[in-house]
mmCIF file with all atom_site columns, C-alpha atoms in Angstrom:
data_model
loop_
_atom_site.group_PDB
_atom_site.id
_atom_site.type_symbol
_atom_site.label_atom_id
_atom_site.label_alt_id
_atom_site.label_comp_id
_atom_site.label_asym_id
_atom_site.label_entity_id
_atom_site.label_seq_id
_atom_site.pdbx_PDB_ins_code
_atom_site.Cartn_x
_atom_site.Cartn_y
_atom_site.Cartn_z
_atom_site.occupancy
_atom_site.B_iso_or_equiv
_atom_site.pdbx_formal_charge
_atom_site.auth_seq_id
_atom_site.auth_comp_id
_atom_site.auth_asym_id
_atom_site.auth_atom_id
_atom_site.pdbx_PDB_model_num
ATOM 1   C CA . ALA A 1 1   ? -0.450  -0.044 0.039   1.00 0.00 ? 1   ALA A CA 1
ATOM 2   C CA . GLN A 1 2   ? 1.112   3.474  -0.773  1.00 0.00 ? 2   GLN A CA 1
ATOM 3   C CA . SER A 1 3   ? 1.968   6.023  2.195   1.00 0.00 ? 3   SER A CA 1
ATOM 4   C CA . VAL A 1 4   ? 3.656   8.814  3.582   1.00 0.00 ? 4   VAL A CA 1
ATOM 5   C CA . THR A 1 5   ? 5.268   9.320  6.491   1.00 0.00 ? 5   THR A CA 1
ATOM 6   C CA . GLN A 1 6   ? 5.507   13.026 7.525   1.00 0.00 ? 6   GLN A CA 1
ATOM 7   C CA . LEU A 1 7   ? 8.611   12.889 10.675  1.00 0.00 ? 7   LEU A CA 1
ATOM 8   C CA . ASP A 1 8   ? 7.864   15.700 12.799  1.00 0.00 ? 8   ASP A CA 1
ATOM 9   C CA . SER A 1 9   ? 4.427   16.849 13.541  1.00 0.00 ? 9   SER A CA 1
ATOM 10  C CA . HIS A 1 10  ? 5.901   20.725 14.040  1.00 0.00 ? 10  HIS A CA 1
ATOM 11  C CA . VAL A 1 11  ? 8.871   22.327 12.946  1.00 0.00 ? 11  VAL A CA 1
ATOM 12  C CA . SER A 1 12  ? 9.815   25.942 14.593  1.00 0.00 ? 12  SER A CA 1
ATOM 13  C CA . VAL A 1 13  ? 12.217  28.351 12.481  1.00 0.00 ? 13  VAL A CA 1
ATOM 14  C CA . SER A 1 14  ? 13.319  31.603 12.895  1.00 0.00 ? 14  SER A CA 1
ATOM 15  C CA . GLU A 1 15  ? 12.469  34.064 10.168  1.00 0.00 ? 15  GLU A CA 1
ATOM 16  C CA . GLY A 1 16  ? 15.441  34.426 7.882   1.00 0.00 ? 16  GLY A CA 1
ATOM 17  C CA . THR A 1 17  ? 16.757  30.722 8.662   1.00 0.00 ? 17  THR A CA 1
ATOM 18  C CA . PRO A 1 18  ? 16.173  27.172 6.196   1.00 0.00 ? 18  PRO A CA 1
ATOM 19  C CA . VAL A 1 19  ? 13.460  24.755 6.345   1.00 0.00 ? 19  VAL A CA 1
ATOM 20  C CA . LEU A 1 20  ? 13.479  21.345 6.219   1.00 0.00 ? 20  LEU A CA 1
ATOM 21  C CA . LEU A 1 21  ? 10.234  19.110 6.477   1.00 0.00 ? 21  LEU A CA 1
ATOM 22  C CA . ARG A 1 22  ? 10.716  15.598 5.818   1.00 0.00 ? 22  ARG A CA 1
ATOM 23  C CA . CYS A 1 23  ? 8.525   13.450 4.020   1.00 0.00 ? 23  CYS A CA 1
ATOM 24  C CA . ASN A 1 24  ? 9.697   9.048  3.335   1.00 0.00 ? 24  ASN A CA 1
ATOM 25  C CA . TYR A 1 25  ? 7.234   7.454  1.552   1.00 0.00 ? 25  TYR A CA 1
ATOM 26  C CA . SER A 1 26  ? 6.077   3.743  0.785   1.00 0.00 ? 26  SER A CA 1
ATOM 27  C CA . SER A 1 27  ? 4.860   2.744  -2.844  1.00 0.00 ? 27  SER A CA 1
ATOM 28  C CA . SER A 1 28  ? 5.068   -0.248 -4.840  1.00 0.00 ? 28  SER A CA 1
ATOM 29  C CA . TYR A 1 29  ? 5.441   1.687  -8.283  1.00 0.00 ? 29  TYR A CA 1
ATOM 30  C CA . SER A 1 30  ? 6.930   4.486  -9.441  1.00 0.00 ? 30  SER A CA 1
ATOM 31  C CA . PRO A 1 31  ? 5.013   7.495  -7.200  1.00 0.00 ? 31  PRO A CA 1
ATOM 32  C CA . SER A 1 32  ? 3.998   10.432 -8.055  1.00 0.00 ? 32  SER A CA 1
ATOM 33  C CA . LEU A 1 33  ? 4.947   12.788 -4.885  1.00 0.00 ? 33  LEU A CA 1
ATOM 34  C CA . PHE A 1 34  ? 3.331   16.108 -4.221  1.00 0.00 ? 34  PHE A CA 1
ATOM 35  C CA . TRP A 1 35  ? 3.587   18.941 -1.184  1.00 0.00 ? 35  TRP A CA 1
ATOM 36  C CA . TYR A 1 36  ? 0.992   20.798 -0.568  1.00 0.00 ? 36  TYR A CA 1
ATOM 37  C CA . VAL A 1 37  ? 0.316   23.748 1.571   1.00 0.00 ? 37  VAL A CA 1
ATOM 38  C CA . GLN A 1 38  ? -2.861  24.727 3.945   1.00 0.00 ? 38  GLN A CA 1
ATOM 39  C CA . HIS A 1 39  ? -3.465  28.051 5.401   1.00 0.00 ? 39  HIS A CA 1
ATOM 40  C CA . PRO A 1 40  ? -6.429  28.747 8.071   1.00 0.00 ? 40  PRO A CA 1
ATOM 41  C CA . ASN A 1 41  ? -9.762  29.237 6.205   1.00 0.00 ? 41  ASN A CA 1
ATOM 42  C CA . LYS A 1 42  ? -7.571  28.718 2.765   1.00 0.00 ? 42  LYS A CA 1
ATOM 43  C CA . GLY A 1 43  ? -8.236  25.571 0.406   1.00 0.00 ? 43  GLY A CA 1
ATOM 44  C CA . LEU A 1 44  ? -4.758  23.370 -0.042  1.00 0.00 ? 44  LEU A CA 1
ATOM 45  C CA . GLN A 1 45  ? -2.658  25.033 -2.322  1.00 0.00 ? 45  GLN A CA 1
ATOM 46  C CA . LEU A 1 46  ? -0.076  23.191 -4.271  1.00 0.00 ? 46  LEU A CA 1
ATOM 47  C CA . LEU A 1 47  ? 3.731   23.846 -3.577  1.00 0.00 ? 47  LEU A CA 1
ATOM 48  C CA . LEU A 1 48  ? 5.357   21.342 -5.882  1.00 0.00 ? 48  LEU A CA 1
ATOM 49  C CA . LYS A 1 49  ? 5.093   17.921 -7.400  1.00 0.00 ? 49  LYS A CA 1
ATOM 50  C CA . TYR A 1 50  ? 7.102   15.637 -8.612  1.00 0.00 ? 50  TYR A CA 1
ATOM 51  C CA . THR A 1 51  ? 6.241   12.782 -11.523 1.00 0.00 ? 51  THR A CA 1
ATOM 52  C CA . SER A 1 52  ? 8.958   11.312 -12.374 1.00 0.00 ? 52  SER A CA 1
ATOM 53  C CA . ALA A 1 53  ? 10.805  14.025 -14.532 1.00 0.00 ? 53  ALA A CA 1
ATOM 54  C CA . ALA A 1 54  ? 13.716  15.921 -12.857 1.00 0.00 ? 54  ALA A CA 1
ATOM 55  C CA . THR A 1 55  ? 14.448  14.457 -9.567  1.00 0.00 ? 55  THR A CA 1
ATOM 56  C CA . LEU A 1 56  ? 14.292  18.515 -8.271  1.00 0.00 ? 56  LEU A CA 1
ATOM 57  C CA . VAL A 1 57  ? 11.860  20.221 -8.251  1.00 0.00 ? 57  VAL A CA 1
ATOM 58  C CA . LYS A 1 58  ? 11.382  23.779 -7.552  1.00 0.00 ? 58  LYS A CA 1
ATOM 59  C CA . GLY A 1 59  ? 7.904   25.097 -6.325  1.00 0.00 ? 59  GLY A CA 1
ATOM 60  C CA . ILE A 1 60  ? 6.079   28.319 -5.324  1.00 0.00 ? 60  ILE A CA 1
ATOM 61  C CA . ASN A 1 61  ? 7.394   30.830 -3.008  1.00 0.00 ? 61  ASN A CA 1
ATOM 62  C CA . GLY A 1 62  ? 10.877  29.649 -2.992  1.00 0.00 ? 62  GLY A CA 1
ATOM 63  C CA . PHE A 1 63  ? 10.435  25.904 -1.787  1.00 0.00 ? 63  PHE A CA 1
ATOM 64  C CA . GLU A 1 64  ? 11.770  23.167 -3.521  1.00 0.00 ? 64  GLU A CA 1
ATOM 65  C CA . ALA A 1 65  ? 12.103  19.039 -2.726  1.00 0.00 ? 65  ALA A CA 1
ATOM 66  C CA . GLU A 1 66  ? 14.499  16.479 -4.015  1.00 0.00 ? 66  GLU A CA 1
ATOM 67  C CA . PHE A 1 67  ? 13.250  12.850 -4.519  1.00 0.00 ? 67  PHE A CA 1
ATOM 68  C CA . LYS A 1 68  ? 15.603  10.079 -3.775  1.00 0.00 ? 68  LYS A CA 1
ATOM 69  C CA . LYS A 1 69  ? 14.946  6.659  -4.614  1.00 0.00 ? 69  LYS A CA 1
ATOM 70  C CA . SER A 1 70  ? 17.477  5.478  -2.481  1.00 0.00 ? 70  SER A CA 1
ATOM 71  C CA . GLU A 1 71  ? 16.455  6.949  0.964   1.00 0.00 ? 71  GLU A CA 1
ATOM 72  C CA . THR A 1 72  ? 12.898  6.925  -0.348  1.00 0.00 ? 72  THR A CA 1
ATOM 73  C CA . SER A 1 73  ? 12.120  10.364 0.540   1.00 0.00 ? 73  SER A CA 1
ATOM 74  C CA . PHE A 1 74  ? 11.255  13.551 -0.675  1.00 0.00 ? 74  PHE A CA 1
ATOM 75  C CA . HIS A 1 75  ? 12.034  16.626 1.716   1.00 0.00 ? 75  HIS A CA 1
ATOM 76  C CA . LEU A 1 76  ? 10.893  20.262 1.353   1.00 0.00 ? 76  LEU A CA 1
ATOM 77  C CA . THR A 1 77  ? 13.247  22.588 1.920   1.00 0.00 ? 77  THR A CA 1
ATOM 78  C CA . LYS A 1 78  ? 13.554  26.954 1.836   1.00 0.00 ? 78  LYS A CA 1
ATOM 79  C CA . PRO A 1 79  ? 16.693  28.620 2.312   1.00 0.00 ? 79  PRO A CA 1
ATOM 80  C CA . SER A 1 80  ? 15.089  31.613 4.200   1.00 0.00 ? 80  SER A CA 1
ATOM 81  C CA . ALA A 1 81  ? 11.877  31.634 5.803   1.00 0.00 ? 81  ALA A CA 1
ATOM 82  C CA . HIS A 1 82  ? 9.476   34.032 5.238   1.00 0.00 ? 82  HIS A CA 1
ATOM 83  C CA . MET A 1 83  ? 6.774   34.732 8.303   1.00 0.00 ? 83  MET A CA 1
ATOM 84  C CA . SER A 1 84  ? 4.302   34.041 5.614   1.00 0.00 ? 84  SER A CA 1
ATOM 85  C CA . ASP A 1 85  ? 5.364   30.338 5.005   1.00 0.00 ? 85  ASP A CA 1
ATOM 86  C CA . ALA A 1 86  ? 3.590   29.756 8.767   1.00 0.00 ? 86  ALA A CA 1
ATOM 87  C CA . ALA A 1 87  ? 1.190   26.883 8.259   1.00 0.00 ? 87  ALA A CA 1
ATOM 88  C CA . GLU A 1 88  ? 0.208   23.264 7.964   1.00 0.00 ? 88  GLU A CA 1
ATOM 89  C CA . TYR A 1 89  ? 2.522   21.104 4.884   1.00 0.00 ? 89  TYR A CA 1
ATOM 90  C CA . PHE A 1 90  ? 1.056   17.954 3.852   1.00 0.00 ? 90  PHE A CA 1
ATOM 91  C CA . CYS A 1 91  ? 2.991   15.396 1.833   1.00 0.00 ? 91  CYS A CA 1
ATOM 92  C CA . VAL A 1 92  ? 1.308   13.818 -0.963  1.00 0.00 ? 92  VAL A CA 1
ATOM 93  C CA . VAL A 1 93  ? 1.371   10.605 -2.592  1.00 0.00 ? 93  VAL A CA 1
ATOM 94  C CA . THR A 1 94  ? -1.075  9.128  -5.578  1.00 0.00 ? 94  THR A CA 1
ATOM 95  C CA . TYR A 1 95  ? -0.712  5.960  -7.316  1.00 0.00 ? 95  TYR A CA 1
ATOM 96  C CA . THR A 1 96  ? -2.367  6.491  -9.496  1.00 0.00 ? 96  THR A CA 1
ATOM 97  C CA . THR A 1 97  ? -2.160  8.745  -12.355 1.00 0.00 ? 97  THR A CA 1
ATOM 98  C CA . GLY A 1 98  ? -4.072  12.133 -13.067 1.00 0.00 ? 98  GLY A CA 1
ATOM 99  C CA . PHE A 1 99  ? -4.420  13.556 -9.460  1.00 0.00 ? 99  PHE A CA 1
ATOM 100 C CA . GLN A 1 100 ? -6.366  10.570 -8.302  1.00 0.00 ? 100 GLN A CA 1
ATOM 101 C CA . LYS A 1 101 ? -6.801  8.669  -5.106  1.00 0.00 ? 101 LYS A CA 1
ATOM 102 C CA . LEU A 1 102 ? -4.064  11.212 -3.209  1.00 0.00 ? 102 LEU A CA 1
ATOM 103 C CA . VAL A 1 103 ? -2.830  9.787  0.092   1.00 0.00 ? 103 VAL A CA 1
ATOM 104 C CA . PHE A 1 104 ? -1.694  12.080 2.235   1.00 0.00 ? 104 PHE A CA 1
ATOM 105 C CA . GLY A 1 105 ? 0.479   12.455 5.144   1.00 0.00 ? 105 GLY A CA 1
ATOM 106 C CA . THR A 1 106 ? -0.560  13.303 8.901   1.00 0.00 ? 106 THR A CA 1
ATOM 107 C CA . GLY A 1 107 ? 1.105   17.010 8.426   1.00 0.00 ? 107 GLY A CA 1
ATOM 108 C CA . THR A 1 108 ? 4.096   19.188 9.460   1.00 0.00 ? 108 THR A CA 1
ATOM 109 C CA . ARG A 1 109 ? 3.304   22.557 11.260  1.00 0.00 ? 109 ARG A CA 1
ATOM 110 C CA . LEU A 1 110 ? 5.382   25.293 10.318  1.00 0.00 ? 110 LEU A CA 1
ATOM 111 C CA . LEU A 1 111 ? 6.151   27.748 12.871  1.00 0.00 ? 111 LEU A CA 1
ATOM 112 C CA . VAL A 1 112 ? 8.128   30.597 12.224  1.00 0.00 ? 112 VAL A CA 1
ATOM 113 C CA . SER A 1 113 ? 9.573   33.102 15.013  1.00 0.00 ? 113 SER A CA 1
ATOM 114 C CA . PRO A 1 114 ? 10.621  36.690 13.936  1.00 0.00 ? 114 PRO A CA 1
ATOM 115 C CA . GLY B 2 1   ? -5.087  28.564 -10.573 1.00 0.00 ? 1   GLY B CA 1
ATOM 116 C CA . ALA B 2 2   ? -8.596  27.531 -10.282 1.00 0.00 ? 2   ALA B CA 1
ATOM 117 C CA . VAL B 2 3   ? -11.257 28.513 -7.558  1.00 0.00 ? 3   VAL B CA 1
ATOM 118 C CA . VAL B 2 4   ? -12.711 26.158 -5.459  1.00 0.00 ? 4   VAL B CA 1
ATOM 119 C CA . SER B 2 5   ? -15.629 27.818 -3.058  1.00 0.00 ? 5   SER B CA 1
ATOM 120 C CA . GLN B 2 6   ? -17.450 25.595 -0.101  1.00 0.00 ? 6   GLN B CA 1
ATOM 121 C CA . HIS B 2 7   ? -20.761 26.506 1.720   1.00 0.00 ? 7   HIS B CA 1
ATOM 122 C CA . PRO B 2 8   ? -21.260 26.996 4.214   1.00 0.00 ? 8   PRO B CA 1
ATOM 123 C CA . SER B 2 9   ? -17.662 27.878 5.420   1.00 0.00 ? 9   SER B CA 1
ATOM 124 C CA . TRP B 2 10  ? -19.037 26.445 9.480   1.00 0.00 ? 10  TRP B CA 1
ATOM 125 C CA . VAL B 2 11  ? -22.218 24.764 10.392  1.00 0.00 ? 11  VAL B CA 1
ATOM 126 C CA . ILE B 2 12  ? -23.370 23.570 13.595  1.00 0.00 ? 12  ILE B CA 1
ATOM 127 C CA . CYS B 2 13  ? -25.948 21.642 13.669  1.00 0.00 ? 13  CYS B CA 1
ATOM 128 C CA . LYS B 2 14  ? -28.358 19.170 16.534  1.00 0.00 ? 14  LYS B CA 1
ATOM 129 C CA . SER B 2 15  ? -27.662 15.841 16.400  1.00 0.00 ? 15  SER B CA 1
ATOM 130 C CA . GLY B 2 16  ? -30.244 14.046 13.910  1.00 0.00 ? 16  GLY B CA 1
ATOM 131 C CA . THR B 2 17  ? -30.378 16.865 11.531  1.00 0.00 ? 17  THR B CA 1
ATOM 132 C CA . SER B 2 18  ? -29.167 16.120 8.234   1.00 0.00 ? 18  SER B CA 1
ATOM 133 C CA . VAL B 2 19  ? -26.741 19.092 6.580   1.00 0.00 ? 19  VAL B CA 1
ATOM 134 C CA . LYS B 2 20  ? -25.935 19.860 3.363   1.00 0.00 ? 20  LYS B CA 1
ATOM 135 C CA . ILE B 2 21  ? -22.217 21.295 1.869   1.00 0.00 ? 21  ILE B CA 1
ATOM 136 C CA . GLU B 2 22  ? -21.419 22.355 -1.579  1.00 0.00 ? 22  GLU B CA 1
ATOM 137 C CA . CYS B 2 23  ? -18.681 22.695 -3.559  1.00 0.00 ? 23  CYS B CA 1
ATOM 138 C CA . ARG B 2 24  ? -18.400 24.766 -6.614  1.00 0.00 ? 24  ARG B CA 1
ATOM 139 C CA . SER B 2 25  ? -15.898 25.028 -8.857  1.00 0.00 ? 25  SER B CA 1
ATOM 140 C CA . LEU B 2 26  ? -15.829 29.341 -9.990  1.00 0.00 ? 26  LEU B CA 1
ATOM 141 C CA . ASP B 2 27  ? -13.623 29.299 -12.945 1.00 0.00 ? 27  ASP B CA 1
ATOM 142 C CA . PHE B 2 28  ? -13.459 25.828 -14.955 1.00 0.00 ? 28  PHE B CA 1
ATOM 143 C CA . GLN B 2 29  ? -15.479 22.731 -14.993 1.00 0.00 ? 29  GLN B CA 1
ATOM 144 C CA . ALA B 2 30  ? -14.854 19.804 -12.906 1.00 0.00 ? 30  ALA B CA 1
ATOM 145 C CA . THR B 2 31  ? -15.650 16.564 -14.087 1.00 0.00 ? 31  THR B CA 1
ATOM 146 C CA . THR B 2 32  ? -14.792 15.234 -11.364 1.00 0.00 ? 32  THR B CA 1
ATOM 147 C CA . MET B 2 33  ? -14.911 16.407 -7.684  1.00 0.00 ? 33  MET B CA 1
ATOM 148 C CA . PHE B 2 34  ? -13.702 14.559 -4.371  1.00 0.00 ? 34  PHE B CA 1
ATOM 149 C CA . TRP B 2 35  ? -14.848 14.784 -0.939  1.00 0.00 ? 35  TRP B CA 1
ATOM 150 C CA . TYR B 2 36  ? -12.182 14.592 2.253   1.00 0.00 ? 36  TYR B CA 1
ATOM 151 C CA . ARG B 2 37  ? -12.648 14.480 5.657   1.00 0.00 ? 37  ARG B CA 1
ATOM 152 C CA . GLN B 2 38  ? -9.922  15.829 8.237   1.00 0.00 ? 38  GLN B CA 1
ATOM 153 C CA . PHE B 2 39  ? -9.837  15.411 11.766  1.00 0.00 ? 39  PHE B CA 1
ATOM 154 C CA . PRO B 2 40  ? -8.256  17.914 14.471  1.00 0.00 ? 40  PRO B CA 1
ATOM 155 C CA . LYS B 2 41  ? -4.604  17.333 13.813  1.00 0.00 ? 41  LYS B CA 1
ATOM 156 C CA . GLN B 2 42  ? -5.187  14.472 11.340  1.00 0.00 ? 42  GLN B CA 1
ATOM 157 C CA . SER B 2 43  ? -4.768  13.826 7.844   1.00 0.00 ? 43  SER B CA 1
ATOM 158 C CA . LEU B 2 44  ? -7.217  14.295 5.220   1.00 0.00 ? 44  LEU B CA 1
ATOM 159 C CA . MET B 2 45  ? -8.962  11.239 4.436   1.00 0.00 ? 45  MET B CA 1
ATOM 160 C CA . LEU B 2 46  ? -10.618 10.436 0.647   1.00 0.00 ? 46  LEU B CA 1
ATOM 161 C CA . MET B 2 47  ? -14.452 9.633  1.410   1.00 0.00 ? 47  MET B CA 1
ATOM 162 C CA . ALA B 2 48  ? -15.584 9.189  -1.737  1.00 0.00 ? 48  ALA B CA 1
ATOM 163 C CA . THR B 2 49  ? -14.938 10.732 -6.008  1.00 0.00 ? 49  THR B CA 1
ATOM 164 C CA . SER B 2 50  ? -17.606 11.794 -7.793  1.00 0.00 ? 50  SER B CA 1
ATOM 165 C CA . ASN B 2 51  ? -17.776 12.357 -11.713 1.00 0.00 ? 51  ASN B CA 1
ATOM 166 C CA . GLU B 2 52  ? -20.690 14.578 -13.404 1.00 0.00 ? 52  GLU B CA 1
ATOM 167 C CA . GLY B 2 53  ? -23.468 12.787 -13.850 1.00 0.00 ? 53  GLY B CA 1
ATOM 168 C CA . SER B 2 54  ? -22.875 9.696  -12.223 1.00 0.00 ? 54  SER B CA 1
ATOM 169 C CA . LYS B 2 55  ? -23.215 7.702  -8.982  1.00 0.00 ? 55  LYS B CA 1
ATOM 170 C CA . ALA B 2 56  ? -20.328 8.800  -6.565  1.00 0.00 ? 56  ALA B CA 1
ATOM 171 C CA . THR B 2 57  ? -17.574 5.714  -5.731  1.00 0.00 ? 57  THR B CA 1
ATOM 172 C CA . TYR B 2 58  ? -17.138 5.851  -1.866  1.00 0.00 ? 58  TYR B CA 1
ATOM 173 C CA . GLU B 2 59  ? -13.914 4.524  -0.225  1.00 0.00 ? 59  GLU B CA 1
ATOM 174 C CA . GLN B 2 60  ? -14.051 1.680  2.144   1.00 0.00 ? 60  GLN B CA 1
ATOM 175 C CA . GLY B 2 61  ? -15.573 2.167  5.784   1.00 0.00 ? 61  GLY B CA 1
ATOM 176 C CA . VAL B 2 62  ? -17.610 4.767  4.465   1.00 0.00 ? 62  VAL B CA 1
ATOM 177 C CA . GLU B 2 63  ? -21.429 4.427  4.709   1.00 0.00 ? 63  GLU B CA 1
ATOM 178 C CA . LYS B 2 64  ? -22.815 6.201  1.118   1.00 0.00 ? 64  LYS B CA 1
ATOM 179 C CA . ASP B 2 65  ? -26.207 6.160  2.849   1.00 0.00 ? 65  ASP B CA 1
ATOM 180 C CA . LYS B 2 66  ? -24.924 8.774  5.126   1.00 0.00 ? 66  LYS B CA 1
ATOM 181 C CA . PHE B 2 67  ? -23.028 10.513 3.250   1.00 0.00 ? 67  PHE B CA 1
ATOM 182 C CA . LEU B 2 68  ? -24.995 11.433 0.409   1.00 0.00 ? 68  LEU B CA 1
ATOM 183 C CA . ILE B 2 69  ? -23.105 12.974 -2.912  1.00 0.00 ? 69  ILE B CA 1
ATOM 184 C CA . ASN B 2 70  ? -24.456 14.588 -5.762  1.00 0.00 ? 70  ASN B CA 1
ATOM 185 C CA . HIS B 2 71  ? -22.620 15.752 -8.737  1.00 0.00 ? 71  HIS B CA 1
ATOM 186 C CA . ALA B 2 72  ? -25.680 16.727 -11.247 1.00 0.00 ? 72  ALA B CA 1
ATOM 187 C CA . SER B 2 73  ? -23.121 19.264 -12.902 1.00 0.00 ? 73  SER B CA 1
ATOM 188 C CA . LEU B 2 74  ? -19.925 20.740 -13.770 1.00 0.00 ? 74  LEU B CA 1
ATOM 189 C CA . THR B 2 75  ? -19.398 23.229 -11.605 1.00 0.00 ? 75  THR B CA 1
ATOM 190 C CA . LEU B 2 76  ? -21.653 22.039 -8.155  1.00 0.00 ? 76  LEU B CA 1
ATOM 191 C CA . SER B 2 77  ? -21.718 18.800 -5.744  1.00 0.00 ? 77  SER B CA 1
ATOM 192 C CA . THR B 2 78  ? -22.955 18.551 -2.753  1.00 0.00 ? 78  THR B CA 1
ATOM 193 C CA . LEU B 2 79  ? -22.391 16.607 0.466   1.00 0.00 ? 79  LEU B CA 1
ATOM 194 C CA . THR B 2 80  ? -25.280 15.857 3.067   1.00 0.00 ? 80  THR B CA 1
ATOM 195 C CA . VAL B 2 81  ? -24.355 13.845 5.905   1.00 0.00 ? 81  VAL B CA 1
ATOM 196 C CA . THR B 2 82  ? -28.247 12.549 6.830   1.00 0.00 ? 82  THR B CA 1
ATOM 197 C CA . SER B 2 83  ? -28.805 11.875 10.444  1.00 0.00 ? 83  SER B CA 1
ATOM 198 C CA . ALA B 2 84  ? -25.622 14.071 12.081  1.00 0.00 ? 84  ALA B CA 1
ATOM 199 C CA . HIS B 2 85  ? -24.198 12.768 15.194  1.00 0.00 ? 85  HIS B CA 1
ATOM 200 C CA . PRO B 2 86  ? -21.193 14.174 17.059  1.00 0.00 ? 86  PRO B CA 1
ATOM 201 C CA . GLU B 2 87  ? -19.017 11.606 15.971  1.00 0.00 ? 87  GLU B CA 1
ATOM 202 C CA . ASP B 2 88  ? -19.292 13.424 12.192  1.00 0.00 ? 88  ASP B CA 1
ATOM 203 C CA . SER B 2 89  ? -18.310 16.410 13.656  1.00 0.00 ? 89  SER B CA 1
ATOM 204 C CA . SER B 2 90  ? -15.278 16.868 11.409  1.00 0.00 ? 90  SER B CA 1
ATOM 205 C CA . PHE B 2 91  ? -13.893 19.316 8.727   1.00 0.00 ? 91  PHE B CA 1
ATOM 206 C CA . TYR B 2 92  ? -15.275 18.652 5.309   1.00 0.00 ? 92  TYR B CA 1
ATOM 207 C CA . ILE B 2 93  ? -12.709 19.741 2.410   1.00 0.00 ? 93  ILE B CA 1
ATOM 208 C CA . CYS B 2 94  ? -13.896 19.453 -1.249  1.00 0.00 ? 94  CYS B CA 1
ATOM 209 C CA . SER B 2 95  ? -11.643 19.205 -4.310  1.00 0.00 ? 95  SER B CA 1
ATOM 210 C CA . ALA B 2 96  ? -12.276 19.668 -8.077  1.00 0.00 ? 96  ALA B CA 1
ATOM 211 C CA . ARG B 2 97  ? -10.396 18.598 -11.349 1.00 0.00 ? 97  ARG B CA 1
ATOM 212 C CA . GLY B 2 98  ? -10.835 19.903 -14.853 1.00 0.00 ? 98  GLY B CA 1
ATOM 213 C CA . SER B 2 99  ? -11.665 17.636 -17.997 1.00 0.00 ? 99  SER B CA 1
ATOM 214 C CA . SER B 2 100 ? -8.438  18.619 -20.023 1.00 0.00 ? 100 SER B CA 1
ATOM 215 C CA . GLY B 2 101 ? -5.869  16.250 -19.790 1.00 0.00 ? 101 GLY B CA 1
ATOM 216 C CA . SER B 2 102 ? -4.494  13.219 -17.482 1.00 0.00 ? 102 SER B CA 1
ATOM 217 C CA . ASP B 2 103 ? -2.453  15.307 -15.440 1.00 0.00 ? 103 ASP B CA 1
ATOM 218 C CA . ASN B 2 104 ? -4.611  17.674 -14.305 1.00 0.00 ? 104 ASN B CA 1
ATOM 219 C CA . GLU B 2 105 ? -4.062  18.807 -10.297 1.00 0.00 ? 105 GLU B CA 1
ATOM 220 C CA . GLN B 2 106 ? -7.314  18.989 -7.939  1.00 0.00 ? 106 GLN B CA 1
ATOM 221 C CA . PHE B 2 107 ? -8.259  22.398 -6.680  1.00 0.00 ? 107 PHE B CA 1
ATOM 222 C CA . PHE B 2 108 ? -9.442  22.775 -3.090  1.00 0.00 ? 108 PHE B CA 1
ATOM 223 C CA . GLY B 2 109 ? -11.916 24.386 -1.274  1.00 0.00 ? 109 GLY B CA 1
ATOM 224 C CA . PRO B 2 110 ? -11.354 26.285 1.937   1.00 0.00 ? 110 PRO B CA 1
ATOM 225 C CA . GLY B 2 111 ? -13.027 23.887 4.318   1.00 0.00 ? 111 GLY B CA 1
ATOM 226 C CA . THR B 2 112 ? -16.409 23.543 6.022   1.00 0.00 ? 112 THR B CA 1
ATOM 227 C CA . ARG B 2 113 ? -16.290 23.058 10.187  1.00 0.00 ? 113 ARG B CA 1
ATOM 228 C CA . LEU B 2 114 ? -19.126 20.768 11.100  1.00 0.00 ? 114 LEU B CA 1
ATOM 229 C CA . THR B 2 115 ? -20.050 20.921 14.630  1.00 0.00 ? 115 THR B CA 1
ATOM 230 C CA . VAL B 2 116 ? -23.160 18.093 15.834  1.00 0.00 ? 116 VAL B CA 1
ATOM 231 C CA . LEU B 2 117 ? -24.581 18.915 19.156  1.00 0.00 ? 117 LEU B CA 1
#
């Protein structure tokens, strides 16, 4: 069965410091992987996606993630955190094509302090 | 990106009553809509997938007679929680996907918080 594990329920950083949100996946097939962000009272927004093209994926707002098959990981990073990055982040895997059947991780809440 | 709205954003109801939640794609035609449920501090769990004009496909463990889904048009899907009980209290999120191409993104609504007293 396909699944994702987000290793940290909360991550706290200071503004201007790097962000690392960890995600490991389990998949019997070549997975498609995504990171979504959820701000309060707003819909989930797609940050970036990996669909078997380049292993280093660049997304919106300066985020990027690297697909590492040997480590079954898809960690999300950003060089410098901004206050507006504070939100809930979900790592997601799908085992079908076309964004069907998204399987969500448990989420990581990113806290950014001044 | 495309915009998906949900109405209401929150609702409180008495146990035993039914509640309808609407999900609308505002600027695109959604051939497929998805309904998720999110418990506090937990992940989103897919409840059902609905294609316009056909019956919804429910995930294992989701009672289709309790969670009625209608996708009568390309811009509107509704989820009705029938005979709601306190354990149905949750955050319900819909998403919508367009019809062009084979790798279309799901666009998510802002969610509806249901509290059953």
